[in-house]
Amino acid sequence: MSRDGPVSLRKPWRSTFCLSDPVSKQIQHDSSSKLHKIPLSSSMTNVDQVAAVGQVLVDPGLDLTRRFRALFTLRNLGGTEAIKWISKAFTDESALLKHELAYCLGQMQDRQAIPTLSAVLKDAQQEPMVRHEADPAPPAVNRTVSELRSVLLDESLPLFERYRAMFALRNLSNEEAVLALGDGLQCSSTLFRHEIGYVLGQMQHPAAVPALCAALECPGENPMVRHEAAEALGSIGKEDCLAVLQRYRGDRERIVKESCEVALDMLEYENSDHFQYADELFQPFKSFRCNEESYDHLSRLLIKVMDEQPQNAVDVIEDMSHDMKQGLFKDKQSTLRDLPQTTAAELLAEQQRLLFSQPEDTEQEDELVETPLPNVSEIGFYLEQAGVGLGREEMQRVFLALKQLVELQAILRCRLWGKILGTESSYIVAEAECREWEEEEEQITDEAEEEEEREDKCRESEDNEVDPLPQSTYKTPPVVPKEAAGTGANKFFYYVCKEPGLPWVKLPSVSPAQITVARQIRKFFTGRLDSPVHSFPPFPGNEANYLRAQIARISAGTQVSPQGFFQAGEEEGDEEDEAPQDSYEVNSDFEAIPVAEMAESLSTWVHHVQHILPQGRCMWVNLAVEPEEDPNEDGEGEEEPDEPEPEVGPPLLTPVSQDAEIFNTAPWSSKMSSTLTSQHAVALLRSNIWPGAYTYSCGKKFENIYVGWGLKYAGEGYSPSVPQPPQREYPSEPEITEALDPSLEEEQALREDLEEQQAAQEELEDADEEDEEYDD
Amino acid sequence: MDSNLLGYSLELVAGSGCTLNVEKRTALETSLVILKKNYKFQRVLFWGKILGLKEDYFVAQGRGEDEMEDKKNLYSFNCIDWFLLPPATDALIDLVSRVTKGRFIGDPSHVYEQLEIHRQGEGEGAVEEEVVTTVNEENRLAVTVHLIDEDVSVVPRGAFIKNRRGLVQMNRSFGGLSHSEVAKLDSFLHFSKPKNLKKKSILEMGELNPALDFLDVLSDDIPKGSWSLQFECGSKVCVLRSLLWLGLTFYHVPMTPLHGYVYIGDGNKNLDLPFML
């Protein structure tokens, strides 16, 4: 098969001569026979297979087109068997088929066909058309067209001469000759007209169409002539021919009807870009586009058909041929292309396109209401000065995603908190102040209630048992209550997304237990919020909780601002000193600290996020004071020696210069972004405890950002905490401790001891009795 | 990363959080050209930055004819004045690994001291001798840069070839990895002397191309998962981050020859990696 698709050799289905083909032009001259026959390899002429084809031919119940194909196959197969089968078919009713049978026998040029043909010729029962085909064909002569035309049309001349003229005209095969032959269709001899129709079919010249149409359309015309006209039209295969053929498909005359059907079938067959009728292709010409010889190809195809013997060989033969050619096809590069796969980049771009959609209406309100969105491009600029950031384009996308977040959620204020890298993907974190605290709280209480219910159920099931199992004496230490949303470690809400443009996910609020465990473990984030955290001590929650805990720790450790930017809130002035303040407000009188000074001295920076106490909360809770609901635990509460010392962290707005060193490492490094143009530089503060946390300050502006793995500096190396020693199963008491069995002597000694004791006691008792007597 | 494509490359690795500001970039672009001329390098790479407590070291790497053998590392504080680092010999590596710990200070003359007690003789006649071994930070820097290159320098498969003379050189016909190749860790190679390659069986070696596969594959690294492979910047660039040396970022744009790596970190190996996965 060619590289550009199936090659149609575009040959008329029955014509012997392809006018454009030089090979067949030669054949034209040296062959007087109707077809140039090439025998097939002997392997093909299997008796059974011929019989199978023959069965199709002689079966009057089958489609005429199938039977025709069988006939042509038999003809090409040749041999005694084929002739036998073709001869059998002469008993058929269809004159058209019989006519074609005789024609094929003639083409086979086999002596064995002679008896049959002569029998047919003699048989007066057969239609004249059939008998005529059994007659041999005359040779051609060389004359001019006009001469030939006059001979052709001269009714007085012998038929033999006129036949010769006809064939000579056919061999000239120009338009003049075609028109001359078309005139011949008006001759009086039916046989001759029929022969002219056939010759015109061979020539396939479009100029013959009007004459042929006229012949077909004439109802008084002999059916045989009309049949030849129809077939000729079919082989010309023009649009208008098709229309005429379609029209006469339902003709009263059976031969005409069948001819039209066959012609249309052939046309369809040819136009379907598949291989044509076998008879045409058994010629060993090379197809001009592929090197494959059609003859070899067809041989292989037939072998395949015979090997596989498919049920519907006729229907699938085109596909088989196609498959076989594809199998032979070597160079696969140019035609076989991969299916274009949608890449991740394309999918993401689709998602991110939404970030760039224009807002529908830009209202004037923006000027009045303070927008929750910070001036993001300015922040991006300063961060770049400081050598921190995610890249300019990425930063822009992130900020657009923040805008999207603000539009979707009811957010009071929001800012880019940073990015936490994970092993599979990263989290972009936005910090937000929300108005809707209530919803969150309700959910928490629901969860707590559910847990209690579960515990109750467990207890009930235990009580029902007849022989209760020994109860564990272990009491879980009291759970440190979570800080309410809007305070302490849960002051802000955090939203995360994997890529800007993908949906934002709200992180759950953090519990003190999560913070305390997060301090003891060291794990990478995977990038999947729902993945479990495998660690020791076990982390209570999944990665979303772990992420939230780390965010709380990082915020508490590294969120700093220039001193004086914030001032303590005044509203809580009434409270006692010990309660750490958790509110601050922007100092309107703040005056910018010079950048050089900020880069020089750490005392110009202050923490503005509350320190998280060892308890895991920012506000200390005295757990020793149990709520009074639990009467059982009252006794133990009293026994506790003394009130625990309240944990106190540094107050809010403590300068960072007071931060403790860990692992002999200064907690902060500060510098200026530029030494060359220091007057316009920004001051940069880098945390050494949380690598990746940066703060810049420039004039009255500052911003905190964290980009890193979410891990604290671990100094020399992290050593995971050792599991607790296993609990002892039971207290070791004398009852259950093993002792050596006493020997006989020991037993006797013991017995004597006991007897002595008894004796002594009896004596005492006697004495007592005596005393009592005295008392009385 | 190649100094000629510094600005573009830095944008692609910026997802790790560290970039250079414009001042530093332009300074590098100017000074590295001079550096290349003075040291007669074939190519100059901006290698990265090691963050010290007081100052940061900027490190550049010059490459000669053989990209793997002829390497010279230089450091600078202001990105203009460059100082050559001493070669990292085995003895120096051993010394540095024993003596130094913690963060870099940012002072090349800073001396790390380690007090070691050597005992000579046995029993009562043992003589205790206190030996102070010292190493300065410049040597530590040289060793650290060398170790990072040994452990985690990355190139895509096919970007470098070993020619007939045995020299490792850039493959000028490298057109980049395809989108399907780039998602697999075995398309990336360590750009250092192979350690695992000889251990491979003949069957495995049969599939390798000796001109291209003369390096170790990243997917053979132990522990598994010591690399994080992601697509960033709108999924257009493949980014590899080492979890062993946190701060090393490699980038490769699929279907283009653009690739490179940079280290911006504190210069400490992540020894906790097995606990963290």
Coordinates of N, CA, C and O in Angstrom, one line a residue, chain B residues 94-199:
Chain B
D94 N 38.2 14.8 54.6 CA 38.2 14.1 55.8 C 38.3 15.0 57.0 O 37.5 15.0 58.0
L95 N 39.2 16.0 56.9 CA 39.5 16.9 57.9 C 38.2 17.8 58.2 O 37.7 18.0 59.3
V96 N 37.6 18.3 57.1 CA 36.5 19.2 57.2 C 35.3 18.4 57.8 O 34.6 18.9 58.7
S97 N 35.1 17.2 57.4 CA 34.0 16.4 58.0 C 34.2 16.2 59.5 O 33.2 16.0 60.2
R98 N 35.4 16.1 59.9 CA 35.6 15.9 61.4 C 35.4 17.1 62.2 O 34.9 17.1 63.3
V99 N 35.9 18.2 61.6 CA 36.1 19.4 62.4 C 34.8 20.4 62.4 O 34.4 20.9 63.4
T100 N 34.3 20.5 61.2 CA 33.3 21.6 61.1 C 31.9 21.1 61.3 O 31.5 19.9 61.1
K101 N 31.1 21.9 61.9 CA 29.7 21.6 62.0 C 28.9 22.9 62.2 O 29.5 24.0 62.4
G102 N 27.6 22.9 62.0 CA 26.8 24.1 62.2 C 26.8 24.9 60.9 O 27.2 24.4 59.8
R103 N 26.3 26.1 61.0 CA 26.1 27.0 59.9 C 27.5 27.6 59.5 O 28.4 27.8 60.3
F104 N 27.5 28.0 58.2 CA 28.6 28.8 57.8 C 28.5 30.2 58.4 O 27.4 30.7 58.7
I105 N 29.7 30.8 58.7 CA 29.7 32.1 59.3 C 29.6 33.2 58.2 O 28.9 34.2 58.4
G106 N 30.4 33.0 57.2 CA 30.5 34.1 56.2 C 31.8 34.8 56.2 O 31.9 35.9 55.7
D107 N 32.8 34.2 56.9 CA 34.1 34.7 57.0 C 35.1 33.6 56.6 O 35.3 32.7 57.3
P108 N 35.8 33.8 55.4 CA 36.6 32.7 54.9 C 37.8 32.4 55.9 O 38.3 31.3 55.8
S109 N 38.2 33.3 56.7 CA 39.3 33.1 57.6 C 38.9 32.6 58.9 O 39.7 32.3 59.8
H110 N 37.6 32.4 59.1 CA 37.1 31.9 60.4 C 37.7 30.4 60.6 O 37.7 29.6 59.6
V111 N 38.2 30.2 61.8 CA 38.8 28.9 62.0 C 37.9 28.0 62.9 O 37.5 28.5 63.9
Y112 N 37.7 26.9 62.4 CA 36.9 25.9 63.2 C 37.9 25.1 64.0 O 39.0 24.7 63.4
E113 N 37.7 24.9 65.2 CA 38.6 24.1 66.0 C 37.9 22.9 66.6 O 36.7 22.9 66.9
Q114 N 38.7 21.8 66.7 CA 38.1 20.6 67.2 C 39.2 20.0 68.2 O 40.3 19.8 67.8
L115 N 38.8 19.8 69.4 CA 39.7 19.3 70.4 C 39.6 17.8 70.4 O 38.5 17.2 70.6
E116 N 40.7 17.1 70.1 CA 40.6 15.7 70.1 C 41.6 15.1 71.1 O 42.7 15.7 71.2
I117 N 41.2 14.1 71.8 CA 42.2 13.5 72.8 C 42.7 12.2 72.2 O 41.9 11.3 72.0
H118 N 44.0 12.2 72.0 CA 44.6 11.0 71.5 C 45.2 10.3 72.7 O 45.9 10.9 73.5
R119 N 45.1 9.0 72.8 CA 45.7 8.2 73.9 C 46.8 7.4 73.3 O 46.6 6.7 72.3
Q120 N 47.9 7.5 74.0 CA 49.1 6.7 73.5 C 49.5 5.7 74.6 O 49.5 6.1 75.8
G121 N 49.8 4.6 74.2 CA 50.2 3.5 75.2 C 48.9 3.0 75.9 O 47.8 3.3 75.6
E122 N 49.1 2.0 76.8 CA 48.0 1.3 77.4 C 48.2 1.3 78.9 O 49.3 1.5 79.4
G123 N 47.1 1.1 79.5 CA 47.1 0.9 81.0 C 47.5 2.2 81.7 O 47.0 3.3 81.3
E124 N 48.3 2.0 82.7 CA 48.7 3.2 83.5 C 49.6 4.2 82.8 O 49.7 5.3 83.1
G125 N 50.4 3.6 81.9 CA 51.4 4.4 81.2 C 50.8 5.2 80.1 O 51.5 5.8 79.3
A126 N 49.4 5.2 80.0 CA 48.8 5.9 78.9 C 49.1 7.4 79.0 O 49.0 8.0 80.1
V127 N 49.4 8.0 77.9 CA 49.6 9.5 77.9 C 48.5 10.1 77.1 O 48.2 9.8 75.9
E128 N 47.8 11.0 77.7 CA 46.7 11.7 77.0 C 47.3 12.9 76.4 O 48.0 13.7 77.0
E129 N 46.9 13.1 75.2 CA 47.5 14.2 74.4 C 46.3 14.9 73.8 O 45.5 14.3 73.1
E130 N 46.2 16.2 74.0 CA 45.2 17.0 73.4 C 45.6 17.5 72.1 O 46.7 18.2 72.1
V131 N 44.9 17.2 71.1 CA 45.3 17.7 69.8 C 44.2 18.6 69.3 O 43.0 18.3 69.3
V132 N 44.6 19.8 68.9 CA 43.6 20.7 68.3 C 43.7 20.7 66.8 O 44.8 21.0 66.3
T133 N 42.7 20.2 66.1 CA 42.7 20.3 64.7 C 41.9 21.5 64.2 O 40.8 21.7 64.7
T134 N 42.5 22.2 63.3 CA 41.8 23.4 62.8 C 41.6 23.3 61.3 O 42.4 22.7 60.6
V135 N 40.6 24.0 60.9 CA 40.4 24.2 59.4 C 39.7 25.5 59.3 O 38.8 25.9 60.1
N136 N 40.0 26.2 58.2 CA 39.3 27.5 58.0 C 38.1 27.3 57.1 O 37.9 26.3 56.5
E137 N 37.3 28.4 57.1 CA 36.0 28.2 56.4 C 36.2 28.2 54.9 O 35.4 27.6 54.2
E138 N 37.3 28.7 54.4 CA 37.5 28.7 53.0 C 37.6 27.2 52.5 O 37.0 26.8 51.5
N139 N 38.4 26.5 53.3 CA 38.5 25.0 53.0 C 37.2 24.3 53.1 O 36.9 23.4 52.3
R140 N 36.5 24.7 54.1 CA 35.2 24.1 54.3 C 34.3 24.4 53.1 O 33.6 23.5 52.6
L141 N 34.3 25.6 52.6 CA 33.5 26.0 51.5 C 33.9 25.1 50.3 O 33.1 24.6 49.6
A142 N 35.2 25.0 50.1 CA 35.7 24.2 48.9 C 35.2 22.8 49.0 O 34.7 22.2 48.0
V143 N 35.3 22.2 50.2 CA 34.8 20.8 50.4 C 33.3 20.7 50.2 O 32.8 19.8 49.5
T144 N 32.6 21.7 50.7 CA 31.1 21.6 50.6 C 30.7 21.7 49.2 O 29.8 20.9 48.7
V145 N 31.3 22.6 48.4 CA 30.9 22.8 47.0 C 31.2 21.5 46.3 O 30.4 21.0 45.5
H146 N 32.4 20.9 46.6 CA 32.8 19.7 45.9 C 31.8 18.5 46.3 O 31.4 17.8 45.4
L147 N 31.4 18.4 47.5 CA 30.5 17.3 47.9 C 29.2 17.5 47.3 O 28.6 16.5 46.9
I148 N 28.7 18.7 47.2 CA 27.4 18.9 46.6 C 27.5 18.5 45.1 O 26.6 17.9 44.6
D149 N 28.5 18.9 44.5 CA 28.7 18.5 43.1 C 28.8 17.0 42.9 O 28.2 16.4 42.0
E150 N 29.5 16.4 43.9 CA 29.6 14.9 43.8 C 28.2 14.2 44.0 O 27.9 13.3 43.3
D151 N 27.5 14.7 45.0 CA 26.3 14.0 45.4 C 25.1 14.4 44.5 O 24.3 13.5 44.2
V152 N 24.9 15.6 44.2 CA 23.6 16.0 43.6 C 23.6 16.8 42.4 O 22.6 17.4 42.0
S153 N 24.8 17.0 41.7 CA 24.7 17.7 40.4 C 24.0 16.9 39.4 O 24.3 15.7 39.3
V154 N 23.2 17.5 38.6 CA 22.3 16.7 37.8 C 22.4 17.3 36.3 O 22.5 18.5 36.1
V155 N 22.3 16.3 35.4 CA 22.2 16.7 34.0 C 21.1 15.8 33.4 O 21.0 14.6 33.8
P156 N 20.4 16.3 32.4 CA 19.5 15.3 31.7 C 20.3 14.4 30.8 O 21.4 14.7 30.4
R157 N 19.7 13.2 30.6 CA 20.4 12.2 29.8 C 20.6 12.7 28.4 O 19.6 13.1 27.8
G158 N 21.8 12.6 27.9 CA 22.1 13.0 26.5 C 22.6 14.4 26.4 O 23.0 14.8 25.3
A159 N 22.6 15.2 27.5 CA 23.1 16.5 27.4 C 24.6 16.6 27.3 O 25.2 17.5 26.8
F160 N 25.3 15.5 27.8 CA 26.7 15.5 27.7 C 27.1 14.1 27.1 O 26.5 13.1 27.3
I161 N 28.2 14.2 26.3 CA 28.7 12.9 25.7 C 30.1 12.7 26.1 O 30.8 13.7 26.3
K162 N 30.5 11.5 26.0 CA 31.9 11.2 26.2 C 32.5 10.9 24.8 O 32.0 10.0 24.1
N163 N 33.4 11.8 24.4 CA 33.9 11.6 23.0 C 35.0 10.6 22.9 O 35.3 9.9 23.9
R164 N 35.6 10.4 21.8 CA 36.5 9.3 21.6 C 37.8 9.5 22.4 O 38.4 8.5 22.8
R165 N 38.1 10.7 22.7 CA 39.3 10.9 23.6 C 38.9 10.7 25.0 O 39.8 10.9 25.9
G166 N 37.7 10.4 25.3 CA 37.3 10.2 26.7 C 37.0 11.4 27.4 O 36.8 11.4 28.6
L167 N 36.9 12.5 26.7 CA 36.5 13.8 27.3 C 35.0 13.9 27.4 O 34.3 13.6 26.4
V168 N 34.5 14.5 28.5 CA 33.1 14.7 28.6 C 32.8 16.1 28.1 O 33.4 17.1 28.6
Q169 N 32.0 16.2 27.1 CA 31.7 17.5 26.5 C 30.2 17.7 26.3 O 29.5 16.7 26.3
M170 N 29.8 18.9 26.1 CA 28.4 19.2 25.9 C 28.0 18.6 24.6 O 28.7 18.6 23.6
N171 N 26.8 18.0 24.5 CA 26.3 17.4 23.3 C 25.5 18.5 22.6 O 24.5 18.9 23.0
R172 N 26.1 18.9 21.5 CA 25.5 20.1 20.8 C 24.2 19.7 20.1 O 23.4 20.6 19.8
S173 N 24.0 18.4 19.9 CA 22.8 18.1 19.2 C 21.7 17.6 20.2 O 20.7 17.0 19.8
F174 N 21.9 17.9 21.5 CA 20.9 17.6 22.5 C 19.7 18.5 22.3 O 19.8 19.7 22.4
G175 N 18.6 17.9 22.1 CA 17.4 18.7 21.8 C 16.4 18.7 23.0 O 15.3 19.2 22.9
G176 N 16.8 18.1 24.1 CA 15.9 18.1 25.3 C 15.2 16.8 25.4 O 15.0 16.1 24.4
L177 N 14.8 16.5 26.6 CA 14.0 15.3 26.8 C 12.6 15.5 26.4 O 12.1 16.7 26.4
S178 N 11.9 14.4 26.0 CA 10.5 14.6 25.7 C 9.7 14.7 26.9 O 10.1 14.5 28.0
H179 N 8.4 15.0 26.7 CA 7.5 15.2 27.9 C 7.3 14.0 28.7 O 7.1 14.0 29.9
S180 N 7.4 12.8 28.0 CA 7.2 11.6 28.8 C 8.5 11.2 29.5 O 8.4 10.7 30.6
E181 N 9.6 11.5 28.9 CA 10.9 11.1 29.5 C 11.1 12.0 30.7 O 11.7 11.5 31.7
V182 N 10.7 13.2 30.6 CA 11.1 14.2 31.7 C 10.3 13.9 33.0 O 10.8 14.3 34.0
A183 N 9.3 13.1 32.9 CA 8.5 12.8 34.1 C 9.2 11.6 34.8 O 8.7 11.2 35.9
K184 N 10.2 11.0 34.3 CA 10.8 9.9 34.9 C 12.2 10.2 35.5 O 13.0 10.9 34.8
L185 N 12.5 9.7 36.6 CA 13.8 10.1 37.3 C 15.0 9.4 36.6 O 16.1 9.9 36.7
D186 N 14.7 8.3 35.8 CA 15.9 7.7 35.2 C 16.3 8.4 33.9 O 17.2 7.9 33.2
S187 N 15.7 9.5 33.6 CA 16.2 10.3 32.5 C 17.2 11.3 32.9 O 17.7 12.1 32.1
F188 N 17.5 11.3 34.2 CA 18.5 12.3 34.7 C 19.7 11.6 35.3 O 19.5 10.6 36.0
L189 N 20.8 12.2 35.2 CA 22.1 11.6 35.6 C 22.8 12.5 36.5 O 22.7 13.7 36.5
H190 N 23.6 11.8 37.4 CA 24.5 12.5 38.3 C 25.7 13.0 37.4 O 26.3 12.2 36.7
F191 N 26.0 14.3 37.5 CA 27.2 14.7 36.8 C 28.4 14.6 37.6 O 29.0 15.6 38.0
S192 N 28.8 13.4 38.0 CA 30.0 13.2 38.8 C 30.4 11.8 38.4 O 29.7 11.0 37.7
K193 N 31.6 11.4 38.9 CA 32.2 10.1 38.5 C 31.2 9.0 39.0 O 30.7 9.0 40.1
P194 N 30.9 8.1 38.1 CA 29.9 7.1 38.4 C 30.4 6.1 39.5 O 31.5 5.8 39.6
K195 N 29.4 5.8 40.4 CA 29.7 4.8 41.4 C 29.0 3.5 41.3 O 29.4 2.5 41.6
N196 N 27.7 3.7 40.8 CA 26.9 2.5 40.7 C 27.0 1.8 39.3 O 26.6 0.7 39.2
L197 N 27.6 2.5 38.3 CA 27.5 2.0 37.0 C 28.2 0.6 36.8 O 27.7 -0.3 36.2
K198 N 29.3 0.5 37.5 CA 30.0 -0.8 37.4 C 29.3 -1.9 38.0 O 29.6 -3.1 37.7
K199 N 28.4 -1.6 39.0 CA 27.7 -2.7 39.7 C 26.6 -3.3 38.8 O 26.0 -4.2 39.2

